C-alpha positions as CSV (number, residue, x, y, z in Angstrom):
1,M,-2.4,31.7,-8.3
2,H,-3.8,32.3,-4.9
3,F,-7.1,30.6,-5.7
4,L,-5.3,27.2,-6.3
5,R,-4.1,26.9,-2.7
6,L,-5.3,24.2,-0.7
7,P,-5.9,24.1,3.1
8,V,-3.2,22.8,5.1
9,G,-5.0,19.5,6.0
10,L,-5.6,18.7,2.4
11,R,-2.1,19.3,1.5
12,W,-1.0,17.0,4.2
13,I,-3.4,14.3,3.0
14,W,-2.3,14.7,-0.6
15,A,1.4,14.6,0.4
16,N,1.1,11.4,2.4
17,F,-0.9,9.5,-0.2
18,L,1.3,10.8,-2.8
19,I,4.1,9.1,-1.0
20,I,2.2,6.1,-0.5
21,L,1.3,6.1,-4.4
22,L,5.0,6.6,-5.2
23,S,6.3,3.7,-3.3
24,M,3.7,1.4,-4.9
25,T,4.7,2.4,-8.3
26,V,8.5,2.0,-7.5
27,Y,7.6,-1.5,-6.3
28,R,5.9,-2.1,-9.6
29,F,8.7,-0.9,-11.5
30,F,11.2,-3.2,-9.7
31,L,8.8,-6.1,-10.2
32,V,8.8,-5.4,-13.9
33,K,12.6,-5.1,-14.0
34,I,13.0,-8.2,-12.1
35,F,10.7,-10.4,-13.7
36,G,10.6,-8.9,-17.4
37,P,10.4,-9.4,-20.3
38,F,6.7,-9.9,-20.9
39,S,4.5,-10.2,-23.8
40,T,2.7,-7.0,-22.8
41,P,4.5,-3.8,-23.1
42,V,6.3,-2.2,-20.0
43,E,4.5,1.0,-20.6
44,T,1.0,-0.8,-20.6
45,I,1.9,-2.6,-17.5
46,M,3.0,0.6,-15.6
47,L,0.0,2.6,-16.8
48,K,-2.5,-0.1,-15.8
49,G,-0.7,-0.6,-12.5
50,L,-0.8,3.2,-11.7
51,V,-4.5,3.2,-12.3
52,M,-5.0,0.3,-10.0
53,D,-2.8,1.9,-7.4
54,L,-4.8,5.2,-7.7
55,G,-8.0,3.4,-7.1
56,A,-6.5,1.6,-3.9
57,V,-5.1,4.9,-2.6
58,S,-8.1,7.0,-3.3
59,I,-10.3,4.6,-1.2
60,F,-8.2,5.2,1.8
61,A,-8.0,9.0,1.1
62,L,-11.6,9.3,0.8
63,I,-12.2,7.5,4.1
64,F,-9.5,9.9,5.9
65,I,-11.1,13.0,4.2
66,S,-14.6,11.9,5.3
67,A,-13.4,11.2,8.7
68,S,-11.7,14.6,8.9
69,L,-15.0,16.4,8.4
70,F,-15.7,15.7,12.0
71,R,-14.2,18.3,14.3
72,K,-13.1,15.9,17.0
73,I,-11.1,13.7,14.6
74,H,-9.8,16.6,12.2
75,P,-6.1,16.4,12.3
76,Y,-5.5,20.2,12.7
77,K,-8.4,21.1,15.0
78,S,-7.7,18.6,17.9
79,K,-4.8,16.7,19.4
80,M,-6.7,13.6,19.4
81,G,-7.4,14.1,15.6
82,M,-3.7,14.5,15.0
83,R,-2.9,11.3,16.9
84,I,-5.7,9.4,15.0
85,S,-4.5,10.7,11.6
86,V,-0.9,9.6,12.1
87,A,-2.1,6.3,13.5
88,Y,-4.3,5.9,10.3
89,F,-1.6,6.7,7.9
90,L,0.8,4.4,9.7
91,C,-1.8,1.6,9.6
92,V,-2.7,2.2,5.8
93,A,1.0,2.2,5.1
94,F,1.7,-0.9,6.8
95,F,-1.3,-2.8,5.3
96,L,-0.2,-1.9,1.9
97,A,3.4,-2.9,2.5
98,L,2.0,-6.1,3.9
99,V,-0.1,-6.7,0.8
100,Y,2.5,-5.9,-1.7
101,G,5.1,-7.8,0.3
102,S,2.9,-10.9,0.4
103,D,2.3,-10.4,-3.4
104,L,6.0,-10.5,-3.9
105,V,6.5,-13.7,-1.9
106,F,3.5,-15.2,-3.6
107,I,5.4,-14.5,-7.0
108,K,8.4,-15.9,-5.7
109,T,6.8,-19.0,-4.4
110,F,4.1,-19.9,-6.9
111,G,5.0,-17.8,-10.1
112,Q,1.9,-15.8,-10.2
113,R,0.3,-12.9,-8.7
114,I,-2.2,-13.1,-5.8
115,V,-5.8,-13.8,-7.0
116,G,-8.7,-15.0,-5.0
117,T,-8.7,-18.7,-5.6
118,S,-4.9,-19.2,-5.1
119,F,-5.0,-17.0,-2.0
120,L,-7.8,-18.9,-0.4
121,A,-5.7,-22.0,-1.2
122,L,-3.3,-20.9,1.3
123,F,-6.0,-21.3,4.0
124,T,-7.3,-24.7,2.7
125,N,-4.1,-26.4,1.4
126,Y,-1.5,-27.1,4.2
127,Q,1.2,-27.8,1.9
128,K,0.9,-24.5,-0.1
129,A,0.6,-22.6,3.2
130,R,3.7,-24.2,4.4
131,L,5.6,-23.5,1.2
132,F,4.4,-19.9,1.4
133,L,5.7,-19.4,5.1
134,G,8.8,-21.1,4.3
135,N,9.7,-18.3,1.6
136,V,9.1,-15.5,4.1
137,A,10.9,-14.7,7.3
138,V,7.8,-13.4,9.4
139,F,9.9,-12.0,12.1
140,Y,12.0,-9.9,9.7
141,F,9.1,-8.9,7.5
142,L,7.2,-7.5,10.5
143,L,10.0,-5.9,12.5
144,G,12.6,-5.3,9.9
145,N,16.2,-6.5,9.8
146,P,18.0,-5.7,13.0
147,Y,21.3,-5.6,11.1
């Protein structure tokens, strides 16, 4: 099946974003197992979550694929492009980990997922913000556990 082979750059993009997608799905699985049982079947939760995760990952992948069309920032045609692509993937992974970690702390603190109005309340309501920050160790969250 020689005609199905992808260029090295596209395989690298697919592999990285599949790893990110897998970690997002594993997070959802553990979240469902920790907080289950729900009125909605677990299969429906996982399927809808997978579709939402695919949407989030595809946005970042399309941005990267579009940027790699330029020779100067293509990951395999220039050294600067390789550095930019590694930095991009690290930033995307960190951003998604930050969002998903904040979501988990939000569930722990307020008993619900992050939604627009309740998230904005963190910036307008001092008590909610204090309660939220009291449930997360910011130092360990950003730098990892030293032990």
